[in-house]
Short mmCIF file of C-alpha atoms and ligand atoms in Angstrom, two decimals:
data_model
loop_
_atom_site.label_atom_id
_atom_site.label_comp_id
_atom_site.label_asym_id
_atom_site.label_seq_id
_atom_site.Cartn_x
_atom_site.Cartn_y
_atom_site.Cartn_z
CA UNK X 158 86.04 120.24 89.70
CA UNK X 159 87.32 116.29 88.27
CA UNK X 160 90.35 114.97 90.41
CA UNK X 161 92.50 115.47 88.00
CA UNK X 162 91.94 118.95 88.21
CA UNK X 163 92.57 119.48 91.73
CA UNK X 164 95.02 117.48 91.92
CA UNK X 165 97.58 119.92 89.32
CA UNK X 166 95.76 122.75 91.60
CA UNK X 167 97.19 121.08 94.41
CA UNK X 168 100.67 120.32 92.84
CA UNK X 169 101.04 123.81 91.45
CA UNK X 170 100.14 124.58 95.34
CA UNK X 171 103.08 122.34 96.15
CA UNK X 172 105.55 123.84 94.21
CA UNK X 173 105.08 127.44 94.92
CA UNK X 174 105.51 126.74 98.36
CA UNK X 175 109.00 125.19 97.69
CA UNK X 176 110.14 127.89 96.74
CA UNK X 177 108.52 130.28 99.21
CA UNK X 178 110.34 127.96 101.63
CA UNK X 179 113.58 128.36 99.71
CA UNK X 180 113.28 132.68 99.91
CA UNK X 181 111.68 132.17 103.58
CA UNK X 182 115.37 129.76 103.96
CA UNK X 183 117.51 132.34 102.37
CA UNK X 184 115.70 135.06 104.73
CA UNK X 185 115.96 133.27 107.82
CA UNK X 186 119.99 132.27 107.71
CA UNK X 187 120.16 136.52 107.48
CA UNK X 188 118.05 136.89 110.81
CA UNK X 189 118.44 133.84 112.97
CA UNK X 190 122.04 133.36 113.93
CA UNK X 191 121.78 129.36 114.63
CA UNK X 192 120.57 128.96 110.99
CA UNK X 193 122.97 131.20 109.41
CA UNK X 194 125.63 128.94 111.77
CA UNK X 195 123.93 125.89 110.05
CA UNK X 196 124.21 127.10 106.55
CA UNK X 197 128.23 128.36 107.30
CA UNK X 198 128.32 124.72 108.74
CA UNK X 199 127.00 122.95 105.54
CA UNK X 200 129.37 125.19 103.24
CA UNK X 201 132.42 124.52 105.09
CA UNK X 202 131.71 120.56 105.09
CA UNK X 203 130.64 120.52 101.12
CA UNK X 204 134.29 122.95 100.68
CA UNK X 205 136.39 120.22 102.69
CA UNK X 206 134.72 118.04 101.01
CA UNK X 207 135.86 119.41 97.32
CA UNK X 208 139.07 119.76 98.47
CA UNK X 209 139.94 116.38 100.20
CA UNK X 210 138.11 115.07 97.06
CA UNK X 211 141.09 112.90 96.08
CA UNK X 212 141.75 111.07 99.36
CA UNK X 213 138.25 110.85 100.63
CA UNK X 214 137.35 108.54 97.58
CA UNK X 215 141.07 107.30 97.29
CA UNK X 216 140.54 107.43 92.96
CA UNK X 217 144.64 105.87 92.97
CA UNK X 218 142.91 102.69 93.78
CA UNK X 219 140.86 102.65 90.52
CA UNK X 220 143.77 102.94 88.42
CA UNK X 221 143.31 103.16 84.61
CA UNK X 222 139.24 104.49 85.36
CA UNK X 223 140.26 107.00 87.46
CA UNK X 224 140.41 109.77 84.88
CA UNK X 225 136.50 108.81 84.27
CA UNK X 226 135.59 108.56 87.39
CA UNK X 227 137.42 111.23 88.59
CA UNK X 228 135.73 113.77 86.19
CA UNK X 229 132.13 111.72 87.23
CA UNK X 230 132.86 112.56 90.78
CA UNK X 231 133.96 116.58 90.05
CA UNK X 232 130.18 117.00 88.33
CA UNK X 233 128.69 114.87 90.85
CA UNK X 234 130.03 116.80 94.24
CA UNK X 235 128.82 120.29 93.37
CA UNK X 236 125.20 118.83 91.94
CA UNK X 237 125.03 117.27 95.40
CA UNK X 238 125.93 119.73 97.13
CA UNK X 239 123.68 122.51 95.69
CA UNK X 240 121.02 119.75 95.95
CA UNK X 241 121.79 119.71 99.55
CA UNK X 242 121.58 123.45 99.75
CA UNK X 243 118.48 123.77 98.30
CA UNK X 244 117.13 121.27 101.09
CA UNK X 245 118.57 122.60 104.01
CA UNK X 246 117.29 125.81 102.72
CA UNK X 247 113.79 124.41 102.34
CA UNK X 248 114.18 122.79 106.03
CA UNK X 249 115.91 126.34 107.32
CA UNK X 250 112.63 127.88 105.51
CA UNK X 251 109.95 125.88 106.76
CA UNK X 252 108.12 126.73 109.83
CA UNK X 253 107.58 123.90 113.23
CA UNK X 254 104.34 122.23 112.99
CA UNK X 255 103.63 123.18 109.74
CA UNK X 256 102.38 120.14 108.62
CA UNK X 257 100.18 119.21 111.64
CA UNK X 258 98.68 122.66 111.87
CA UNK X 259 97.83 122.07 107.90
CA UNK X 260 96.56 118.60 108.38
CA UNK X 261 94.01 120.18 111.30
CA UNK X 262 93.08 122.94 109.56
CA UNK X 263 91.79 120.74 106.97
CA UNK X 264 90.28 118.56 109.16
CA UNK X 265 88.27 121.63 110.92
CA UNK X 266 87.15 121.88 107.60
CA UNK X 267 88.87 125.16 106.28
CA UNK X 268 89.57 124.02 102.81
CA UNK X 269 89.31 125.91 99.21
CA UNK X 270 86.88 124.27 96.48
CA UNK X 271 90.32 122.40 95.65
CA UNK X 272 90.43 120.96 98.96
CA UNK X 273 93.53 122.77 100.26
CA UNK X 274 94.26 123.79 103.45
CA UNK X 275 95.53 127.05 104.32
CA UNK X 276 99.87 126.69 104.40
CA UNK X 277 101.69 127.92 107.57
CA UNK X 278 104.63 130.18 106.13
CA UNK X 279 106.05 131.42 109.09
CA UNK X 280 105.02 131.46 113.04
CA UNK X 281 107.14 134.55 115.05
CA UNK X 282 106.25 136.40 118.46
CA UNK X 283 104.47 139.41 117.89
CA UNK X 284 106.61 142.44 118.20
CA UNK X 285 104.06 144.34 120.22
CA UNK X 286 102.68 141.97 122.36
CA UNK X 287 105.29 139.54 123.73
CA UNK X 288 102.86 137.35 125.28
CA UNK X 289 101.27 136.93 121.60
CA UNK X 290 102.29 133.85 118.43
CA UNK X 291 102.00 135.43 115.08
CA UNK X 292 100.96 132.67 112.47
CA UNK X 293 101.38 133.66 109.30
CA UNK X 294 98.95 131.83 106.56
CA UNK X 295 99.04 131.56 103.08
CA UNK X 296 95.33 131.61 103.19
CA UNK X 297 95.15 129.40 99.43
CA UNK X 298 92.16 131.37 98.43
CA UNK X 299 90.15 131.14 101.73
CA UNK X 300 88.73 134.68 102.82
CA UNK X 301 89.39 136.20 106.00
CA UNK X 302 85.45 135.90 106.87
CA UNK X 303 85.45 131.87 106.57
CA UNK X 304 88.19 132.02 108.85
CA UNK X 305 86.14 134.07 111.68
CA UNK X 306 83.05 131.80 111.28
CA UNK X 307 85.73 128.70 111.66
CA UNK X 308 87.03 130.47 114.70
CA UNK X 309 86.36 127.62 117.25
CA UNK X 310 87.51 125.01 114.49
CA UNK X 311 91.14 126.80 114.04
CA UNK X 312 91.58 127.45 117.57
CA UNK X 313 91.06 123.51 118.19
CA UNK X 314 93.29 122.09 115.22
CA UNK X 315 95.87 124.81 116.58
CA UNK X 316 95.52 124.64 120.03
CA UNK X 317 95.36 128.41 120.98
CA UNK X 318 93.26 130.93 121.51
CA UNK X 319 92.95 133.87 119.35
CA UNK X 320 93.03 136.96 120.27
CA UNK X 321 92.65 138.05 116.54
CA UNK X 322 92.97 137.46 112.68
CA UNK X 323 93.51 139.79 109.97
CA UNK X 324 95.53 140.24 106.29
CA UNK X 325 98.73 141.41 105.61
CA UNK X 326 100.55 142.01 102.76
CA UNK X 327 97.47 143.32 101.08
CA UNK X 328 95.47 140.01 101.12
CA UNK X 329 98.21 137.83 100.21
CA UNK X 330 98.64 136.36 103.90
CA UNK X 331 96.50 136.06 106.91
CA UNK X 332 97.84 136.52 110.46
CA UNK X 333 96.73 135.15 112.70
CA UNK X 334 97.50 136.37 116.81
CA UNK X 335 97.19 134.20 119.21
CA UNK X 336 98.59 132.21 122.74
CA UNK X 337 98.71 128.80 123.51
CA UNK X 338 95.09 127.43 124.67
CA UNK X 339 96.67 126.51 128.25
CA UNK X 340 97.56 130.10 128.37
CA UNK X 341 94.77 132.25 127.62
CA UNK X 342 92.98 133.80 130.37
CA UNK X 343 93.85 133.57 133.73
CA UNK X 344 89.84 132.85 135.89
CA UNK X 345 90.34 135.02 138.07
CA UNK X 346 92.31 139.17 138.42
CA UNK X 347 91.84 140.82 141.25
CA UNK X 348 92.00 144.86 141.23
CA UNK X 349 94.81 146.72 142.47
CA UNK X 350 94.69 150.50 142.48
CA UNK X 351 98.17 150.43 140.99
CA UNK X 352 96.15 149.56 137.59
CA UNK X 353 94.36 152.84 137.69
CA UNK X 354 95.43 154.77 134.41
CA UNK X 355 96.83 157.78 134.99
CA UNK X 356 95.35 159.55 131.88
CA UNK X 357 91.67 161.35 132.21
CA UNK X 358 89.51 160.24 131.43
CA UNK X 359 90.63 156.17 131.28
CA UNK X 360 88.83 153.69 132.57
CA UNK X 361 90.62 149.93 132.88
CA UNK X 362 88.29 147.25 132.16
CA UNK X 363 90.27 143.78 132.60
CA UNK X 364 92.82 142.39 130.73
CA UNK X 365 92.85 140.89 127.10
CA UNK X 366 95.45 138.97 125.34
CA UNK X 367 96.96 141.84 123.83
CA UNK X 368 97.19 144.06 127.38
CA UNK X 369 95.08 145.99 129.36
CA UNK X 370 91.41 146.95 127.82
CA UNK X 371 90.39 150.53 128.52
CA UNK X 372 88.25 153.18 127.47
CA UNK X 373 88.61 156.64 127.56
CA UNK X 374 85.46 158.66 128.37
CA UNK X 375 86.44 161.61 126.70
CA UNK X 376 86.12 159.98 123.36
CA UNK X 377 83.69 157.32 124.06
CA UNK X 378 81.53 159.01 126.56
CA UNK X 379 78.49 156.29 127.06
CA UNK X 380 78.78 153.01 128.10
CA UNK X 381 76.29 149.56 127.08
CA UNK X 382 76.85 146.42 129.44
CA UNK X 383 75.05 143.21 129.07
CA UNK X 384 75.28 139.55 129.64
CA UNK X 385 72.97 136.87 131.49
CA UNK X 386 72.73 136.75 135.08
CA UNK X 387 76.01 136.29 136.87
CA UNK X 388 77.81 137.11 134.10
CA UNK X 389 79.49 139.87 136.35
CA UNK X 390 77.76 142.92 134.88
CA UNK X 391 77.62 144.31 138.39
CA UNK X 392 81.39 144.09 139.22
CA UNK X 393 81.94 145.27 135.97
CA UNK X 394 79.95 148.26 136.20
CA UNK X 395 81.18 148.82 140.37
CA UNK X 396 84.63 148.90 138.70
CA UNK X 397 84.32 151.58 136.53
CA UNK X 398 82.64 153.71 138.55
CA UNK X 399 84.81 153.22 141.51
CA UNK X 400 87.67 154.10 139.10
CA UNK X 401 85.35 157.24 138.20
CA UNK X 402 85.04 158.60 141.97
CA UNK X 403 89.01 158.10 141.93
CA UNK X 404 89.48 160.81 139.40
CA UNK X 405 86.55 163.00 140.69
CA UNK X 406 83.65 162.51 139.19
CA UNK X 407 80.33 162.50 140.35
CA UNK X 408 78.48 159.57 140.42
CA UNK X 409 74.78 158.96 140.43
CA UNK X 410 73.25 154.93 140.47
CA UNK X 411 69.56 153.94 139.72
CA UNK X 412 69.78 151.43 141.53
CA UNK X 413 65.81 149.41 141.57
CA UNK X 414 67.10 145.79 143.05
CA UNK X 415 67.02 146.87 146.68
CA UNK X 416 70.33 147.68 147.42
CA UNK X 417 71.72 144.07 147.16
CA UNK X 418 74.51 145.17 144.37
CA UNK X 419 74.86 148.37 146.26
CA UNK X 420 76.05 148.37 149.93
CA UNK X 421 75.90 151.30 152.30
CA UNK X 422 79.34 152.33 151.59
CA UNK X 423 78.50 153.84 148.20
CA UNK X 424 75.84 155.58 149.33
CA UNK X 425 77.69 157.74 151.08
CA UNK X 426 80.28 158.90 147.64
CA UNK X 427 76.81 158.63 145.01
CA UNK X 428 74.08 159.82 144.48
CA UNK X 429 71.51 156.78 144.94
CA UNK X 430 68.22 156.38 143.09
CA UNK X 431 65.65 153.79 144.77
CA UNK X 432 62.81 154.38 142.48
CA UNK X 433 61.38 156.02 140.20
CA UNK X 434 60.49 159.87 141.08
CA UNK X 435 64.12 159.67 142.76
CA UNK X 436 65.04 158.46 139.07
CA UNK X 437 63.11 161.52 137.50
CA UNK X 438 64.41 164.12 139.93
CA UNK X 439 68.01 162.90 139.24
CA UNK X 440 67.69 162.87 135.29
CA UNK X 441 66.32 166.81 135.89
CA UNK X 442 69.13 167.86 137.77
CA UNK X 443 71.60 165.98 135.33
CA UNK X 444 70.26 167.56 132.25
CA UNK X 445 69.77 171.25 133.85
CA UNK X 446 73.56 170.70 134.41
CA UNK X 447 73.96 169.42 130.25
CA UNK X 448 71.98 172.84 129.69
CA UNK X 449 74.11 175.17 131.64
CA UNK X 450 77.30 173.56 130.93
CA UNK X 451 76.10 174.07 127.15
CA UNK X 452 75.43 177.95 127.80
CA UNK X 453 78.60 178.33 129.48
CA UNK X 454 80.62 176.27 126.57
CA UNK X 455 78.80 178.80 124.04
CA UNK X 456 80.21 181.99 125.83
CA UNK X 457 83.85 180.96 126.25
CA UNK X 458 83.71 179.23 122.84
CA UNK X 459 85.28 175.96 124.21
CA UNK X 460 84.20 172.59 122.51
CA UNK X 461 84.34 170.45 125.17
CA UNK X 462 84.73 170.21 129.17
CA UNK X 463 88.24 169.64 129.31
CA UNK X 464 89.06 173.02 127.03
CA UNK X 465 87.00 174.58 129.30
CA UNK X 466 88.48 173.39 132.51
CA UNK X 467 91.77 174.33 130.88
CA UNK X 468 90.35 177.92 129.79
CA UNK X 469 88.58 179.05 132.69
CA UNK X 470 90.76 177.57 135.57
CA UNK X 471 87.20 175.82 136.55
CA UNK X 472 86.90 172.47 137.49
CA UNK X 473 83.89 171.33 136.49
CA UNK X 474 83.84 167.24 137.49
CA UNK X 475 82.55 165.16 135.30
CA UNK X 476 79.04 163.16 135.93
CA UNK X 477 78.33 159.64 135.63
CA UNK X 478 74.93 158.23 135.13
CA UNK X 479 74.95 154.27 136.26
CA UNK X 480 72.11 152.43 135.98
CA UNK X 481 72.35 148.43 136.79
CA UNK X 482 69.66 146.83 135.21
CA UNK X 483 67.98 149.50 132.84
CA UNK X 484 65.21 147.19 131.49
CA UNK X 485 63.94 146.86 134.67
CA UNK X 486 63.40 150.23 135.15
CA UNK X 487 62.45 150.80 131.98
CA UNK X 488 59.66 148.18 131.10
CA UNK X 489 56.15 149.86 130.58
CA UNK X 490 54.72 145.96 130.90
CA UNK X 491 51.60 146.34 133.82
CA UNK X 492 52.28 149.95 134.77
CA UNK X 493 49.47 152.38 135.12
CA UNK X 494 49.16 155.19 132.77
CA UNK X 495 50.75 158.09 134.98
CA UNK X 496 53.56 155.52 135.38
CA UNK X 497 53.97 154.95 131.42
CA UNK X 498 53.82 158.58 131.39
CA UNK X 499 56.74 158.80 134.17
CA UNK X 500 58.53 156.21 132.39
CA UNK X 501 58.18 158.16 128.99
CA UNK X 502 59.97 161.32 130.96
CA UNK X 503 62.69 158.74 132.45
CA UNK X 504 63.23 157.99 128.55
CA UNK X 505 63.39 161.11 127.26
CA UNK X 506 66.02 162.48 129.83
CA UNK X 507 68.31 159.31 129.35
CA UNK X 508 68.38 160.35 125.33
CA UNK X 509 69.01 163.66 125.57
CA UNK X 510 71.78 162.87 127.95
CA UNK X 511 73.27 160.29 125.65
CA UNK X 512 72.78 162.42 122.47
CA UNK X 513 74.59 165.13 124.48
CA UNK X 514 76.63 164.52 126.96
CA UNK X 515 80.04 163.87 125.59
CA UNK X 516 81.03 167.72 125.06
CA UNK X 517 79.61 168.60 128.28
CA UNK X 518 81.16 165.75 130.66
CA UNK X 519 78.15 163.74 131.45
CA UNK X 520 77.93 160.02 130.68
CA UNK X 521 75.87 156.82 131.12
CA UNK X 522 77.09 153.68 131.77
CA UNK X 523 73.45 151.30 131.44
CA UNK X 524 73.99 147.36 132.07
CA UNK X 525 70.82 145.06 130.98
CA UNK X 526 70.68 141.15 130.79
CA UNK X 527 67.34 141.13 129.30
CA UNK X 528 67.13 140.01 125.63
CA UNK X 529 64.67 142.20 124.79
CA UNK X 530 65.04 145.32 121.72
CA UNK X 531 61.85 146.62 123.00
CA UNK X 532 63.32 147.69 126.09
CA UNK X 533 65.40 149.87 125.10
CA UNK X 534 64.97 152.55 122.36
CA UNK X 535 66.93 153.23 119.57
CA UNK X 536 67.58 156.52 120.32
CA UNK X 537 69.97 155.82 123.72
CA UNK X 538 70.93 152.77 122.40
CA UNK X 539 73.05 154.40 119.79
CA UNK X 540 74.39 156.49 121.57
CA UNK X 541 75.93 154.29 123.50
CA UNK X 542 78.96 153.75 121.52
CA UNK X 543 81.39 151.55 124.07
CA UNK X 544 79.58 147.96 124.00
CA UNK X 545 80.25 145.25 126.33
CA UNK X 546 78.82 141.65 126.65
CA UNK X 547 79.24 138.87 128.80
CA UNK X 548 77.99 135.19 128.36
CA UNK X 549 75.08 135.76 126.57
CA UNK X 550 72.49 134.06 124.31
CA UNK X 551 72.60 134.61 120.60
CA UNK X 552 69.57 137.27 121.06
CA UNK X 553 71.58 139.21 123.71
CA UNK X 554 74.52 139.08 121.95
CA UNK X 555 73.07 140.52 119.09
CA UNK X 556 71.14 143.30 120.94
CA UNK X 557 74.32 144.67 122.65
CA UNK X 558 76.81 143.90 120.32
CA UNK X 559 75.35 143.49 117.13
CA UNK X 560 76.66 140.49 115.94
CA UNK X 561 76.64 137.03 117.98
CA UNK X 562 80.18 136.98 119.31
CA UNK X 563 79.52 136.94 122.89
CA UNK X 564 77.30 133.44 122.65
CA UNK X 565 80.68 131.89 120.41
CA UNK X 566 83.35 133.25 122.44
CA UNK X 567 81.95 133.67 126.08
CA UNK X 568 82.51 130.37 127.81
CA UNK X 569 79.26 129.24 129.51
CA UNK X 570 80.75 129.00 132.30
CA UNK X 571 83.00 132.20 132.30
CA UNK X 572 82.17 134.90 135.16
CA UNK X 573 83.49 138.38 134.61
CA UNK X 574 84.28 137.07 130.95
CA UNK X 575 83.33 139.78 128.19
CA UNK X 576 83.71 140.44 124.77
CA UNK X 577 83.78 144.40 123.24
CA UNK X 578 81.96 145.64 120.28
CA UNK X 579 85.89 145.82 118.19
CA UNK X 580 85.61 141.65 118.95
CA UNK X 581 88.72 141.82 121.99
CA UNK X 582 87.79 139.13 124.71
CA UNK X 583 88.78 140.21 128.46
CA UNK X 584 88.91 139.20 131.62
CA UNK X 585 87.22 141.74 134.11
CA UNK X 586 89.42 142.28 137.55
CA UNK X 587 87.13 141.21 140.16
CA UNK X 588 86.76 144.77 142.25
CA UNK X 589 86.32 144.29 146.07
CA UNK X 590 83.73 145.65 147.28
CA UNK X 591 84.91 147.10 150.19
CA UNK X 592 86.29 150.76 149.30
CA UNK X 593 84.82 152.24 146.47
N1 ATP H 784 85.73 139.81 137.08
C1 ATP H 784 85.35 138.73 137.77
N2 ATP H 784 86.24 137.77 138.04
C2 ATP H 784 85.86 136.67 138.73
N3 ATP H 784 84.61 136.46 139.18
C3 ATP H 784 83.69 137.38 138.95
C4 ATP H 784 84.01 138.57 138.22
N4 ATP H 784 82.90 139.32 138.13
C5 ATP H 784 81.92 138.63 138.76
N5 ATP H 784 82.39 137.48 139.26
C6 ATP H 784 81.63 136.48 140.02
O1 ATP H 784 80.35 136.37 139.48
C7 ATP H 784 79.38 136.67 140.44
C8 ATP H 784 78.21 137.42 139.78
O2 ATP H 784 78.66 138.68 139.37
P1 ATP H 784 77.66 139.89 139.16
O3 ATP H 784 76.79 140.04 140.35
O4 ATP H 784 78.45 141.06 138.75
O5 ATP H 784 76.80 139.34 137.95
P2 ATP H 784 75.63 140.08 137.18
O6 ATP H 784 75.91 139.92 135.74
O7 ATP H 784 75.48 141.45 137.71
O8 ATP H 784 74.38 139.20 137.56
P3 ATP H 784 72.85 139.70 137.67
O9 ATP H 784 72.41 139.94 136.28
O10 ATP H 784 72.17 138.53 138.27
O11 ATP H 784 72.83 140.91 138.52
C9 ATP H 784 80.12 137.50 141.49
O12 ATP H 784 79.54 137.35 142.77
C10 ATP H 784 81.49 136.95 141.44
O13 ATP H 784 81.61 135.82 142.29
MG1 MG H 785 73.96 142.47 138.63
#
C-alpha cells in the first residue's frame, strides 16, 4: 500500500468518525443531564446573542454601511453558531482519553495494514458488573483474535486489566471489559463461610473481575486442577472439598505425599487413601456404588441423583473423589509389573468414574503440576470438563487448559492465581486450614 493510499484510508477514517462523534453528541445530550445542560446552555447564549444582535455590535456607529454589514452579520451569526454546534457536539460526542488510548494502542502495535489504530467510541460502566469499564472500539478492521494475542500490549497502553473482550453490534465494535490496572485483584481473600452458595450443588472458587467464580457439580461433575508448585493447587482443591462436606457429601482423598497437605483433622470427615491398594479398594467401593446407583436410577426411571432424591424421599449424598497430585500416583516410570498392572486397575476405575459419574452423583476433582500428557490418559482427561490452571509453563498450560493462557495471564509470582478453561482469571480465597 503507497502513502498516498493510506493516507485517504486514513482521512476517510477521519471523517467517519466525525460524524460518529456528532450522532454519539446528539445521543449523549439525551442521556447525560450535564451535557444536555451544556447544549441548553450554548442555545440560549447563540439565541441572546441573535437577539441583542443590534447593540452587541452597536451597527448605528457604522452609519451609511450598516445596511451591508448588518445583513453580513445576520448570515454570519447563525453559520457560526451551527458551526459551534456541530463542535460542541463533536466534543459532547467524544469519549476521555480517546486520543491517548489511540496513540498507545498503536504504539502496542495493534494497527490495520493502513496503519490505524483501533478508535475509542465510547467508554461506560458495565451495567452488570459495576466494578467493570466498558470500552467500546471501533476495531478499523482489526479482528477480535489479534486483539487476544495483543492482550498484554492493550492492557499496558490502557492501563487496565481485562477481564474480557468480545464484538458487539455484530462485528462492527469490540468491547472491551475491564478495571483499572491498580484495581485488579486484590493478593490475598480469605474464606468466610458466609460465601458458601446456597444452591446444590455450587462450589465458590475465588473471585474474578466480574464476581464470584463457581461451578456447579450437577452440570459440570469432574474437576482438572493444575499449576507449578506453589501455585496453590492444594488450597484450591481443600476449598472445594471443604465446601463439599458442608453440603453433605462424602469425601474420599488419595492422598500419596505423606499427609503434609492433609492434617489429622480431615481424616476424621474423609475417607483417606495412603497408597496404592488403599487407592484400589476405594475406586471398588466408589464404582460398586456408580453400579447400584445406576440399577436403582433404571427402576424408578429417574435421570439423575437429584430426581431421584426428589422421587424416592432418599438421600443419597453425593461422592467426591480428590486426588492431589494424580501423576504421582499414576506414573508407571520404575514400577514392577504387578504394580503397572495395579496401576492399570487404578486407571481403569478413575475412567469409568469420570465417563459416569455425573447422573449418579459421583465426581473427581484430580490436581497435577506435572507437564506431562503421558500421565494422564485421554480417556479421564476428557471427562474432566471444569479446567483450572495456575502459574504454569506453556506445556502445562496447554495440557490442562488447552491453549497457553495460564503462562500469559498467571503472574509468576501469583499464589492462588488461576485461570478457567472459558479464559476468566480469579483469585482463590485462601481456606484455613483449621475446620474443614
Ligand atoms: N488462594 C490463595 N491466596 C493466597 N495465598 C495462597 C493461596 N493459595 C495458596 N497460597 C499460598 O501458596 C502456598 C502454596 O500453596 P499450595 O500448597 O496450595 O500450592 P500447590 O500448588 O499445592 O503446591 P505443590 O504443587 O508444591 O503441592 C500456600 O502455603 C499459601 O501460602
Ligand atoms: Mg499441593
Amino acid at each position: 500500500m503507497t502513502r498516498t493510499e493510506k493516507d485517504n484510508i486514513n482521512k476517510r477514517t477521519e471523517n467517519r468518525h466525525l460524524l460518529r462523534r456528532v450522532k454519539a453528541g446528539f445521543a449523549a445530550v439525551k442521556t447525560t443531564p450535564y451535557k444536555g445542560l451544556l447544549l441548553a446552555l450554548y442555545l440560549a447564549g447563540a439565541a441572546l446573542v441573535w437577539l441583542l444582535r443590534g447593540h452587541l455590535f452597536s451597527l448605528d456607529t457604522y452609519g451609511m454601511f450598516s445596511p451591508v454589514l448588518g445583513a453580513a452579520i445576520d448570515l454570519l451569526i447563525p453559520l457560526y453558531g451551527v458551526g459551534g454546534l456541530l463542535a460542541l457536539l463533536v466534543l459532547l460526542g467524544t469519549p476521555w482519553g480517546g486520543r491517548v488510548a489511540k496513540e498507545g494502542l498503536q504504539k502496542a502495535g495493534l494497527t490495520n495494514h493502513a496503519g490505524e489504530a483501533p478508535v475509542l467510541i465510547a467508554k461506560r460502566p458495565d451495567a452488570d458488573s459495576p466494578r467493570l469499564t466498558v470500552w467500546e472500539f471501533d476495531p478499523c478492521g482489526i479482528p477480535l483474535n489479534e486483539w487476544e494475542d495483543k492482550r498484554a500490549g492493550v492492557e499496558t497502553a490502557l492501563n487496565i486489566t481485562i477481564a474480557k473482550m468480545a464484538w458487539g453490534e455484530g462485528r462492527k465494535i469490540i468491547r472491551v471489559y475491564a478495571v483499572p490496572a491498580e484495581r485488579d485483584f486484590p493478593a490475598l481473600l480469605r474464606w468466610n463461610d458466609k460465601y458458601l452458595s446456597p444452591d446444590s450443588f455450587v462450589l465458590v472458587l475465588g473471585e474474578g473481575l466480574t464476581g464470584p467464580v463457581t461451578v456447579n457439580l450437577a452440570h459440570v461433575p469432574h474437576i482438572l486442577l493444575g499449576g507449578s508448585t506453589g501455585s496453590g493447587k492444594s488450597v484450591l482443591l481443600k476449598l472445594l472439598l471443604m465446601q463439599s462436606l458442608h453440603k453433605g457429601a462424602e469425601v474420599y482423598i488419595a492422598d500419596f505425599k505423606g499427609g503434609v497437605d492433609f492434617p489429622k483433622v480431615w481424616h476424621q470427615k474423609c475417607r483417606m487413601c495412603f497408597n496404592e491398594d488403599d487407592l484400589l479398594y476405594t475406586l471398588n467401593q466408589l464404582t460398586a456404588v456408580l453400579e447400584y446407583r445406576k440399577g436403582r436410577l433404571a427402576e424408578t426411571g429417574c435421570p439423575n441423583l437429584d430426581a431421584y432424591n426428589e422421587a424416592t424421599g432418599e438421600k443419597l449424598p453425593r461422592l467426591v473423589f480428590a486426588c492431589d497430585e494424580v501423576a504421582e500416583v499414576l506414573d508407571r516410570t520404575g514400577k514392577g509389573k504387578e504394580a503397572k498392572e495395579r496401576l492399570g486397575q487404578i486407571e481403569t476405575k478413575l475412567s469409568t468414574l469420570a465417563r459416569l459419574g455425573r447422573a449418579f452423583g459421583i465426581h473427581l476433582i484430580l490436581s497435577t503440576q506435572r507437564p506431562d500428557a503421558a500421565i494422564l490418559p485421554g480417556q479421564i482427561k476428557n471427562n474432566l470438563d471444569f479446567r483450572v490452571c495456575g502459574r504454569a509453563d506453556n506445556v502445562l498450560s496447554q495440557i490442562i487448559l488447552d491453549n497457553t493462557s495460564a503462562a500469559e495471564q498467571i503472574p509468576k509470582d501469583a499464589r492462588g492465581r488461576f485461570i478457567t478453561g472459558d479464559g476468566t482469571v480469579f483469585q482463590g480465597y485462601l481456606f484455613d486450614e483449621g475446620q474443614p
